[in-house]
């Protein structure tokens, strides 16, 4: 499960990882290209110890290696560099040559002399000049010591320095290492981007998927994927009614019915923490699938601030709930409109009043709800958001339960907790939460479609065609119709 969660994060933020890696790699590449190339020239010297009369002993060998180390130090001595500078001419000073270095090739009598410069030819000239000057100085110094026998001294009786391999003009710069820097830049960029993603994920407390929903400690009533249709998903659209989205709402219906097994949820307020999270869409589609399954449904638009149910069903809204407040309960029946299915009754808001909370808190609303409950198996009420308004709490307090809609990605966990606290403070029973507008990958794992629940399908199809004569219309409460959910339905 954890791996899937990481994969989901990668899928969500892959572009940050790609951009971070690409930008860092490109920066490293262009910076490297802009740097002045430096070339290194190198020669190899062979140090020969003066030949001993007897066969060379172990000590001779170690002495020879120690001598090589000594020469490695001496080769950068000031007199050598000054002499080399003089030979090079052209105003070259010994200071310019302080970068010359000598290094012993381990366990050998070989000595590398090297020098780095922007000018490859000059680098090679310097190395060769220093090598030659050094070799000559070693020879001259020993010949001077043995001056009495100078004329008889042979190269084999003194330590000698041979230039085994003079320096060539280098063609490949030692720095910058463009490809290596680009690769390192890419790795650093990727790590930085991954760190940024981890930080964003840590700071982001929006409810993104099922696991986040589970963390809210609210029963999960379902996950509704994001509909592609402009204006949001509507099961009035025949294509949507047959698709996966309808299955999401059917799953929601099943879970709500299952949660209300004892029949106590006969009126359900659909609400959310903040506006625009999908309350109206959920309430209307839920009413449609409930009606499709043969339940007698009354759908009430309780959002007296931004009503939306009439728009969803394409109904006029000159009269409705507020008219019933004014005209009395007797007028209610005449205000109910029959929906796409005959067993779906719809009460739109009617004219928007200036004091919605007062109306909803009054006894008129309780009487209306009572009447609707007598007409239907379940009353579904669309409502305004919980936070910042008293309306939803008032509506939910007058109903049996509330369903909380949570917008995947947009709703913050903190807002949900606050909404839950507010509702519970008003004594509202929260039946659970539904995660809305989930992307297809968020619908994700652990989700089983309800295949083969034949009665639901046939009822849905029948109701879709406007007929309720499927013989399954049930007179009891929603709970009375409940059945043990299939394994798939329980998700
Ligand atoms: N699952 C979904 N997929 C795609 N779009 C959706 C989905 N649910 C809702 N929408 C769209 O999101 C917008 C807000 O949805 P809706 O009106 O249902 O939210 P609301 O909570 O009722 O808003 P308000 O607080 O304003 O009443 C609408 O345009 C709707 O079509
Ligand atoms: Mg709404």
XYZ file of C-alpha atoms and ligand atoms in Angstrom, residues 276 278-281 301 303 306-309 382-385, ligand 2:
16
model
C -18.198 24.310 -4.293
C -19.995 19.087 -4.873
C -22.941 19.035 -2.446
C -25.581 19.767 -5.068
C -24.077 17.369 -7.595
C -32.944 22.171 -2.085
C -29.422 25.861 0.061
C -26.926 29.481 -3.708
C -29.645 27.084 -4.828
C -28.616 24.607 -7.494
C -31.079 21.699 -7.604
C -28.991 19.768 -0.450
C -27.488 22.399 1.833
C -25.018 25.277 2.049
C -21.527 24.639 3.452
Mg -24.789 23.637 -4.057
